[in-house]
Short mmCIF file of C-alpha atoms and ligand atoms in Angstrom, two decimals:
data_model
loop_
_atom_site.label_atom_id
_atom_site.label_comp_id
_atom_site.label_asym_id
_atom_site.label_seq_id
_atom_site.Cartn_x
_atom_site.Cartn_y
_atom_site.Cartn_z
CA MET D 6 162.28 57.70 -18.91
CA LYS D 7 160.74 55.31 -21.45
CA ALA D 8 156.95 55.16 -21.87
CA ILE D 9 156.72 51.67 -20.45
CA GLU D 10 158.60 52.74 -17.31
CA ILE D 11 156.19 55.66 -16.85
CA ARG D 12 153.26 53.27 -17.23
CA ASN D 13 154.73 50.81 -14.70
CA LYS D 14 155.54 53.53 -12.19
CA TYR D 15 152.02 54.88 -12.49
CA LEU D 16 150.27 51.56 -11.97
CA ASN D 17 152.57 50.67 -9.05
CA TYR D 18 152.13 54.04 -7.39
CA PHE D 19 148.36 53.74 -7.42
CA LYS D 20 148.50 50.07 -6.45
CA ASN D 21 150.54 51.11 -3.41
CA HIS D 22 147.79 53.60 -2.64
CA GLY D 23 145.08 50.95 -2.48
CA HIS D 24 144.02 50.81 -6.16
CA SER D 25 143.32 47.58 -8.04
CA ILE D 26 145.02 47.39 -11.41
CA ILE D 27 142.39 46.53 -14.04
CA PRO D 28 143.20 45.55 -17.65
CA SER D 29 142.77 47.94 -20.55
CA ALA D 30 139.45 47.44 -22.26
CA PRO D 31 139.76 46.72 -26.01
CA LEU D 32 140.00 49.62 -28.41
CA ILE D 33 136.74 48.41 -29.91
CA PRO D 34 134.13 48.78 -27.17
CA GLU D 35 132.43 45.57 -26.13
CA ASN D 36 128.62 45.67 -26.10
CA ASP D 37 128.50 49.35 -27.02
CA PRO D 38 127.50 50.00 -30.62
CA SER D 39 126.93 53.69 -29.84
CA VAL D 40 130.64 54.54 -30.08
CA LEU D 41 133.16 53.45 -32.68
CA PHE D 42 136.24 53.27 -30.47
CA THR D 43 137.27 53.71 -26.85
CA THR D 44 138.21 57.37 -26.64
CA ALA D 45 139.04 57.81 -22.94
CA GLY D 46 139.93 55.75 -19.90
CA MET D 47 136.60 56.49 -18.29
CA GLN D 48 134.51 55.20 -21.18
CA PRO D 49 134.52 51.50 -20.21
CA LEU D 50 133.87 52.55 -16.62
CA VAL D 51 130.72 54.59 -17.20
CA PRO D 52 128.35 52.02 -15.59
CA TYR D 53 130.47 52.12 -12.42
CA LEU D 54 130.72 55.91 -12.45
CA LEU D 55 126.92 55.86 -12.56
CA GLY D 56 126.69 53.69 -9.45
CA GLU D 57 127.10 50.04 -10.42
CA LYS D 58 129.42 48.16 -8.03
CA HIS D 59 132.81 47.33 -9.56
CA PRO D 60 134.07 43.81 -8.69
CA GLU D 61 137.58 45.18 -8.03
CA GLY D 62 136.48 47.73 -5.45
CA THR D 63 136.26 51.51 -5.20
CA ARG D 64 139.85 52.41 -6.15
CA LEU D 65 140.94 51.44 -9.65
CA THR D 66 143.86 52.17 -11.94
CA ASP D 67 144.71 51.13 -15.49
CA TYR D 68 146.24 52.02 -18.80
CA GLN D 69 143.62 52.38 -21.50
CA LYS D 70 144.11 52.09 -25.24
CA CYS D 71 142.31 55.02 -26.90
CA LEU D 72 141.60 56.20 -30.42
CA ARG D 73 140.30 59.61 -31.41
CA THR D 74 139.88 60.45 -35.05
CA ASN D 75 138.31 63.89 -34.88
CA ASP D 76 141.77 65.43 -35.46
CA ILE D 77 142.95 62.91 -38.04
CA ASP D 78 143.77 65.63 -40.56
CA GLU D 79 146.05 67.30 -38.05
CA VAL D 80 148.29 64.24 -37.72
CA GLY D 81 151.65 65.11 -39.24
CA ASP D 82 152.16 68.20 -37.09
CA ASN D 83 154.29 67.99 -33.95
CA ARG D 84 151.67 66.73 -31.54
CA HIS D 85 148.46 65.14 -32.86
CA LEU D 86 147.95 61.39 -32.58
CA THR D 87 144.94 59.22 -33.34
CA TYR D 88 145.95 56.29 -31.11
CA PHE D 89 147.24 57.10 -27.64
CA GLU D 90 147.43 55.53 -24.24
CA MET D 91 145.71 57.07 -21.26
CA LEU D 92 146.82 56.26 -17.74
CA GLY D 93 144.02 56.65 -15.23
CA ASN D 94 143.01 56.26 -11.63
CA TRP D 95 139.46 56.22 -10.32
CA SER D 96 137.68 56.68 -7.07
CA LEU D 97 134.15 55.27 -7.12
CA GLY D 98 132.61 57.07 -4.18
CA ASP D 99 135.91 56.74 -2.28
CA TYR D 100 138.44 59.63 -2.04
CA PHE D 101 137.67 62.99 -3.61
CA LYS D 102 139.43 66.25 -4.51
CA GLU D 103 141.97 66.66 -1.71
CA GLU D 104 143.38 63.14 -1.80
CA SER D 105 143.30 62.93 -5.58
CA ILE D 106 145.29 66.15 -5.92
CA LYS D 107 147.75 65.11 -3.23
CA MET D 108 148.47 61.85 -5.04
CA SER D 109 148.82 63.53 -8.44
CA PHE D 110 151.27 66.06 -7.05
CA GLU D 111 153.30 63.36 -5.30
CA PHE D 112 153.37 61.13 -8.37
CA LEU D 113 154.54 63.94 -10.65
CA THR D 114 157.17 65.37 -8.34
CA LYS D 115 158.47 62.31 -6.46
CA GLU D 116 157.92 59.39 -8.84
CA LEU D 117 158.56 61.18 -12.12
CA GLY D 118 160.92 63.74 -10.60
CA ILE D 119 159.28 66.81 -12.18
CA PRO D 120 160.33 69.92 -10.24
CA ALA D 121 157.26 71.52 -8.62
CA GLU D 122 158.26 74.89 -10.18
CA LYS D 123 157.51 73.44 -13.61
CA LEU D 124 153.89 72.75 -12.71
CA SER D 125 150.89 75.06 -13.08
CA VAL D 126 147.30 74.01 -12.52
CA THR D 127 143.84 75.16 -13.57
CA CYS D 128 140.55 74.93 -11.67
CA PHE D 129 136.89 75.61 -12.50
CA ALA D 130 135.94 79.27 -12.10
CA GLY D 131 132.22 78.66 -11.41
CA ASP D 132 129.09 79.80 -13.24
CA LYS D 133 125.36 80.14 -12.68
CA ASP D 134 124.87 76.34 -12.42
CA CYS D 135 127.90 75.17 -10.48
CA PRO D 136 130.13 76.92 -7.92
CA ARG D 137 133.80 77.88 -8.20
CA ASP D 138 136.08 75.00 -7.26
CA GLU D 139 137.81 76.47 -4.22
CA VAL D 140 138.36 73.02 -2.69
CA SER D 141 140.66 71.98 -5.53
CA ALA D 142 142.55 75.28 -5.44
CA GLU D 143 143.08 74.98 -1.69
CA SER D 144 144.22 71.38 -2.09
CA TRP D 145 146.81 72.47 -4.65
CA LYS D 146 148.11 75.13 -2.31
CA ARG D 147 148.46 72.61 0.50
CA ALA D 148 150.18 70.14 -1.85
CA GLY D 149 152.78 72.75 -2.86
CA ILE D 150 151.57 74.84 -5.83
CA PRO D 151 151.68 78.57 -5.04
CA GLU D 152 148.64 80.74 -5.72
CA GLU D 153 150.20 82.50 -8.71
CA ARG D 154 150.39 79.23 -10.60
CA ILE D 155 146.73 78.33 -9.96
CA TYR D 156 144.45 79.59 -12.74
CA PHE D 157 140.65 79.59 -12.91
CA TYR D 158 138.75 79.03 -16.15
CA GLY D 159 135.13 78.42 -17.17
CA LYS D 160 133.31 75.36 -18.47
CA ASP D 161 135.10 75.48 -21.83
CA ASP D 162 138.39 74.60 -20.18
CA ASN D 163 137.68 73.16 -16.76
CA TRP D 164 134.64 70.98 -17.04
CA TRP D 165 134.38 67.42 -18.25
CA ILE D 166 131.52 65.56 -19.80
CA ALA D 167 131.56 62.80 -22.41
CA GLY D 168 129.11 64.08 -25.03
CA GLU D 169 126.00 66.09 -24.21
CA GLU D 170 124.59 64.21 -21.26
CA GLY D 171 125.91 62.00 -18.46
CA PRO D 172 128.13 62.13 -15.40
CA CYS D 173 130.19 65.30 -15.32
CA GLY D 174 131.88 67.83 -13.10
CA PRO D 175 134.65 70.35 -12.69
CA ASP D 176 138.16 69.23 -13.53
CA THR D 177 141.58 70.39 -12.56
CA GLU D 178 144.32 70.20 -15.16
CA MET D 179 148.06 70.04 -14.63
CA PHE D 180 150.40 71.81 -17.02
CA TYR D 181 154.11 71.38 -17.58
CA ASP D 182 156.13 74.50 -18.29
CA THR D 183 158.50 73.63 -21.14
CA GLY D 184 160.70 76.60 -20.28
CA LYS D 185 159.97 78.32 -23.62
CA PRO D 186 159.69 82.10 -23.30
CA PRO D 187 156.15 83.39 -22.66
CA CYS D 188 154.39 84.50 -25.87
CA SER D 189 153.10 87.66 -24.18
CA LYS D 190 152.70 89.15 -20.73
CA ASP D 191 149.36 87.31 -20.53
CA CYS D 192 150.84 83.94 -21.47
CA GLN D 193 149.18 81.25 -19.34
CA PRO D 194 148.18 77.58 -19.50
CA SER D 195 145.08 78.29 -21.60
CA CYS D 196 147.11 79.72 -24.47
CA ASN D 197 148.30 77.51 -27.28
CA CYS D 198 151.78 78.90 -27.79
CA GLY D 199 153.45 75.70 -26.59
CA LYS D 200 155.02 77.03 -23.40
CA TYR D 201 152.52 75.10 -21.26
CA VAL D 202 151.63 71.52 -22.09
CA GLU D 203 148.67 69.83 -20.44
CA ILE D 204 149.76 66.60 -18.79
CA TRP D 205 146.97 65.33 -16.56
CA ASN D 206 143.32 65.92 -16.04
CA ASN D 207 141.49 65.06 -12.83
CA VAL D 208 137.73 65.12 -13.22
CA PHE D 209 135.63 65.41 -10.11
CA MET D 210 132.29 63.96 -11.06
CA GLU D 211 129.66 65.29 -8.79
CA TYR D 212 126.87 66.06 -11.25
CA PHE D 213 124.70 64.34 -13.79
CA LYS D 214 123.56 66.40 -16.72
CA ASN D 215 120.45 65.74 -18.78
CA LYS D 216 118.12 67.95 -20.78
CA ASP D 217 116.61 69.32 -17.57
CA GLY D 218 119.95 70.55 -16.27
CA TYR D 219 122.39 69.47 -13.58
CA SER D 220 121.60 67.22 -10.61
CA LYS D 221 123.97 65.94 -7.92
CA LEU D 222 125.25 62.38 -8.30
CA ALA D 223 124.45 60.03 -5.41
CA LYS D 224 128.16 59.13 -5.16
CA LYS D 225 131.02 61.47 -6.04
CA ASN D 226 133.71 59.97 -8.26
CA VAL D 227 137.16 60.86 -9.46
CA ASP D 228 138.25 60.10 -13.03
CA THR D 229 141.76 61.05 -14.11
CA GLY D 230 143.56 60.81 -17.42
CA LEU D 231 147.25 61.22 -18.20
CA GLY D 232 148.44 60.96 -21.82
CA LEU D 233 151.39 58.60 -21.90
CA GLU D 234 153.02 59.63 -25.19
CA ARG D 235 153.00 63.28 -24.21
CA MET D 236 154.48 62.58 -20.80
CA ALA D 237 157.23 60.44 -22.35
CA MET D 238 158.01 63.27 -24.78
CA LEU D 239 158.31 65.85 -22.00
CA LEU D 240 160.35 63.68 -19.65
CA GLN D 241 162.72 62.82 -22.47
CA GLY D 242 163.06 66.51 -23.42
CA LYS D 243 161.80 65.82 -26.96
CA GLU D 244 159.89 68.21 -29.16
CA THR D 245 157.37 65.69 -30.50
CA PRO D 246 156.10 62.19 -29.61
CA PHE D 247 157.70 61.02 -32.88
CA ASP D 248 161.12 61.62 -31.33
CA THR D 249 160.49 59.18 -28.47
CA GLU D 250 161.36 55.49 -28.49
CA ILE D 251 157.69 54.71 -29.29
CA PHE D 252 158.08 55.92 -32.87
CA ARG D 253 161.83 56.21 -33.47
CA PRO D 254 162.51 52.76 -34.97
CA VAL D 255 159.82 53.17 -37.65
CA MET D 256 160.74 56.82 -38.25
CA GLU D 257 164.39 55.84 -38.76
CA LYS D 258 163.49 53.07 -41.19
CA LEU D 259 161.35 55.53 -43.18
CA GLU D 260 164.27 57.96 -43.32
CA GLU D 261 166.42 55.17 -44.68
CA LEU D 262 163.88 54.06 -47.31
CA GLN D 263 162.52 57.37 -48.53
CA LYS D 264 163.46 58.95 -51.85
CA GLU D 265 161.58 62.15 -51.08
CA ASP D 266 161.94 63.90 -47.75
CA TYR D 267 158.71 65.00 -46.06
CA ILE D 268 158.65 64.93 -42.28
CA GLU D 269 154.84 65.20 -42.11
CA SER D 270 154.51 62.11 -44.29
CA ARG D 271 156.91 60.13 -42.09
CA ARG D 272 154.89 61.10 -39.02
CA ILE D 273 151.57 60.23 -40.68
CA ILE D 274 152.89 56.82 -41.76
CA ALA D 275 154.36 56.03 -38.33
CA GLU D 276 151.25 57.20 -36.52
CA HIS D 277 148.67 55.55 -38.76
CA LEU D 278 150.64 52.32 -38.87
CA ARG D 279 150.62 52.03 -35.09
CA SER D 280 146.90 52.92 -34.89
CA SER D 281 145.95 50.46 -37.64
CA MET D 282 147.94 47.69 -35.99
CA MET D 283 146.30 48.34 -32.63
CA ILE D 284 142.80 48.32 -34.18
CA ILE D 285 143.43 45.08 -36.07
CA ALA D 286 144.94 43.42 -32.97
CA ASP D 287 141.67 44.21 -31.19
CA GLY D 288 139.56 42.68 -33.94
CA GLY D 289 138.93 45.59 -36.34
CA ARG D 290 138.88 44.97 -40.11
CA PRO D 291 138.64 47.47 -42.98
CA SER D 292 135.24 48.07 -44.54
CA ASN D 293 133.14 50.88 -45.95
CA ILE D 294 131.24 51.70 -42.79
CA ASP D 295 131.84 52.83 -39.21
CA ARG D 296 134.92 51.38 -37.53
CA GLY D 297 136.00 49.53 -40.62
CA TYR D 298 135.91 52.75 -42.57
CA VAL D 299 138.10 54.52 -40.03
CA LEU D 300 140.63 51.70 -40.30
CA ARG D 301 140.43 51.80 -44.11
CA ARG D 302 141.03 55.54 -44.05
CA LEU D 303 144.05 55.18 -41.76
CA ILE D 304 145.62 52.47 -43.94
CA ARG D 305 144.92 54.31 -47.20
CA ARG D 306 146.24 57.58 -45.87
CA MET D 307 149.40 55.80 -44.76
CA ILE D 308 149.79 54.26 -48.24
CA ARG D 309 149.37 57.61 -49.95
CA HIS D 310 152.16 59.00 -47.85
CA LEU D 311 154.39 55.99 -48.52
CA ASN D 312 153.81 56.78 -52.19
CA LYS D 313 154.64 60.42 -51.57
CA LEU D 314 157.99 59.41 -50.06
CA GLN D 315 158.40 56.97 -52.99
CA ILE D 316 158.81 54.03 -50.68
CA ASP D 317 158.15 50.59 -52.20
CA LEU D 318 154.88 49.33 -50.70
CA GLU D 319 156.47 45.89 -50.27
CA GLU D 320 158.34 47.48 -47.34
CA LEU D 321 155.09 47.57 -45.33
CA SER D 322 155.84 44.10 -44.06
CA THR D 323 159.23 45.25 -42.69
CA LEU D 324 157.66 48.31 -41.09
CA ILE D 325 155.10 46.09 -39.35
CA ASP D 326 157.89 43.79 -38.10
CA ILE D 327 159.78 46.79 -36.70
CA ASN D 328 156.68 48.04 -34.88
CA VAL D 329 155.85 44.63 -33.44
CA ASP D 330 159.40 44.25 -32.12
CA ASN D 331 159.45 47.73 -30.69
CA LEU D 332 156.01 47.68 -29.10
CA LYS D 333 155.46 44.07 -28.10
CA GLU D 334 156.51 44.64 -24.50
CA MET D 335 153.86 47.35 -24.16
CA TYR D 336 151.28 45.51 -26.25
CA PRO D 337 151.80 41.73 -26.36
CA GLU D 338 148.64 41.52 -28.51
CA LEU D 339 150.65 42.91 -31.43
CA GLU D 340 152.98 39.93 -31.45
CA LYS D 341 150.13 37.50 -30.89
CA ASN D 342 148.22 38.91 -33.87
CA LYS D 343 151.18 39.70 -36.09
CA GLU D 344 150.09 37.49 -39.00
CA ILE D 345 146.54 38.81 -39.17
CA ILE D 346 147.84 42.39 -38.84
CA LYS D 347 150.16 41.82 -41.77
CA SER D 348 147.66 40.05 -44.00
CA THR D 349 144.94 42.65 -43.30
CA ILE D 350 147.17 45.62 -44.09
CA ILE D 351 148.66 44.00 -47.18
CA GLU D 352 145.26 42.95 -48.52
CA GLU D 353 143.97 46.49 -47.99
CA LYS D 354 147.02 47.86 -49.76
CA ASN D 355 146.31 45.61 -52.77
CA LYS D 356 142.68 46.73 -52.88
CA PHE D 357 143.74 50.35 -52.67
CA ILE D 358 146.20 49.97 -55.54
CA LYS D 359 143.36 48.61 -57.71
CA THR D 360 141.12 51.52 -56.69
CA LEU D 361 143.88 53.96 -57.51
CA LEU D 362 144.32 52.45 -60.97
CA HIS D 363 140.58 52.64 -61.66
CA GLY D 364 140.53 56.18 -60.35
CA GLU D 365 143.41 57.18 -62.60
CA ARG D 366 141.58 55.75 -65.61
CA GLU D 367 138.45 57.64 -64.66
CA PHE D 368 140.52 60.78 -64.24
CA GLU D 369 142.02 60.40 -67.72
CA LYS D 370 138.51 59.94 -69.15
CA GLN D 371 137.13 62.99 -67.36
CA ILE D 372 139.91 65.39 -68.26
CA LYS D 373 139.44 64.73 -71.97
CA ASN D 374 136.24 66.80 -71.71
CA ILE D 375 137.93 69.71 -70.02
CA THR D 376 138.67 72.64 -72.22
CA ASN D 377 139.33 75.54 -69.84
CA GLY D 378 142.13 73.89 -67.81
CA LYS D 379 139.98 73.71 -64.67
CA ILE D 380 138.73 70.47 -63.12
CA PRO D 381 135.03 70.89 -62.21
CA GLY D 382 133.97 70.33 -58.61
CA GLU D 383 131.69 67.40 -59.65
CA VAL D 384 134.68 65.53 -61.07
CA VAL D 385 136.74 66.14 -57.94
CA PHE D 386 133.79 64.91 -55.89
CA LYS D 387 133.17 61.81 -58.03
CA LEU D 388 136.83 60.85 -57.82
CA TYR D 389 136.64 61.23 -54.07
CA ASP D 390 133.29 59.55 -53.55
CA THR D 391 133.60 56.63 -55.94
CA TYR D 392 137.35 56.06 -56.11
CA GLY D 393 138.47 57.34 -52.73
CA PHE D 394 140.70 60.01 -54.29
CA PRO D 395 141.07 62.84 -51.82
CA PRO D 396 141.17 66.26 -53.56
CA GLU D 397 144.92 66.56 -52.96
CA VAL D 398 145.52 63.37 -54.97
CA THR D 399 143.40 64.69 -57.83
CA LYS D 400 145.36 67.93 -57.71
CA ASP D 401 148.59 65.99 -57.83
CA LEU D 402 147.38 63.95 -60.81
CA ALA D 403 146.26 67.12 -62.58
CA ARG D 404 149.68 68.63 -62.07
CA ARG D 405 151.44 65.54 -63.39
CA THR D 406 149.12 65.38 -66.40
CA TRP D 407 149.70 69.05 -67.11
CA ILE D 408 153.48 68.57 -66.95
CA ARG D 409 153.22 65.53 -69.26
CA SER D 410 151.14 67.44 -71.77
CA ARG D 411 153.61 70.33 -71.74
CA CYS D 412 156.50 67.91 -72.33
CA ARG D 413 154.69 66.42 -75.31
CA LYS D 414 154.30 69.87 -76.83
CA ILE D 415 158.00 70.75 -76.51
N1 LIG T 28 137.91 61.71 -18.77
C1 LIG T 28 138.98 62.65 -18.68
C2 LIG T 28 139.71 62.83 -19.98
O1 LIG T 28 139.44 62.15 -20.94
C3 LIG T 28 139.92 62.24 -17.61
O2 LIG T 28 140.20 60.90 -17.71
O3 LIG T 28 140.57 63.68 -20.06
#
């Protein structure tokens, strides 16, 4: 099942269960300078989770564009993404645990056709502040998950709060069993071996946390989040999100263009290109601070990896066209903003090339003073700080310079 079909099924299912479909908020939060990007479906809904009346009622559903950059250096492996889409449904003082769990189970098994045997769930084990979540566990049993596939964990795993303070509560997470052999006799959803993949998180907000501790919220809310790319990957039986139709067209083009073959680089390029395009479509522009800096970093990292694959940077325009064509049904804003996306990325590329040239000159100047064959930390730092050369680029340059000098001697 393609990602867009999953999204449509989700929104329709919840619409048929009394939810109003609300539009995704922009990736760049409106009127909220405290955060750089929207990082979860609940973020734009915080005022309503805190009690404000939502004009669309007490049952809401949407797809939300999200960006998280805390794991940016992990992108290139088989699962990390910076941009992702989160499907969500909310109850603002309406239904609570039992009904939420019943709907999640029905959506997964009936609408998406996941066999119930492939599902395991986790619930909050309780601690000195908040009790064990027996209601969720009982609801899962009634829905059709046997006791042996219901696990209890502490606040590290089964508690949700955005930041240090705010609305929060126990959550229940759903895991998909990929069918891989267990890593040990204790293998369970909390382990990272890859057998179990988390697919959906239902947060039951019943508390508000501040520096004085936990107090009960006046109205209990439900906030759920389902990662679309991951679900598409699992339903399509793929090993990584990069093997789904979301990324395939760009990945294939990179395979065709590359002169060096590095899968991590192809993934980084495909991932950062999509993220950059989504940020620009929502009004972001590169700069040296805050959001603009994140965008700059994404574009520059992508360019470094295009260089690593020895792909002509003029091909960026083609890669953008491929992404717009592939993703425009999911994100019409990409087509609408195609020209500004292109000009922003290309202008940033040109600036980066200039910086790289200056950096290389500086590097040549600095290494003249080196006698022991080692590049001092201050030089590595200056190249990074002033010229945007990450240490791995400096290392690469040092290696190339060393090879050149050896060739001259021979
Ligand atoms: N807020 C929760 C999450 O981000 C559920 O939407 O996972």
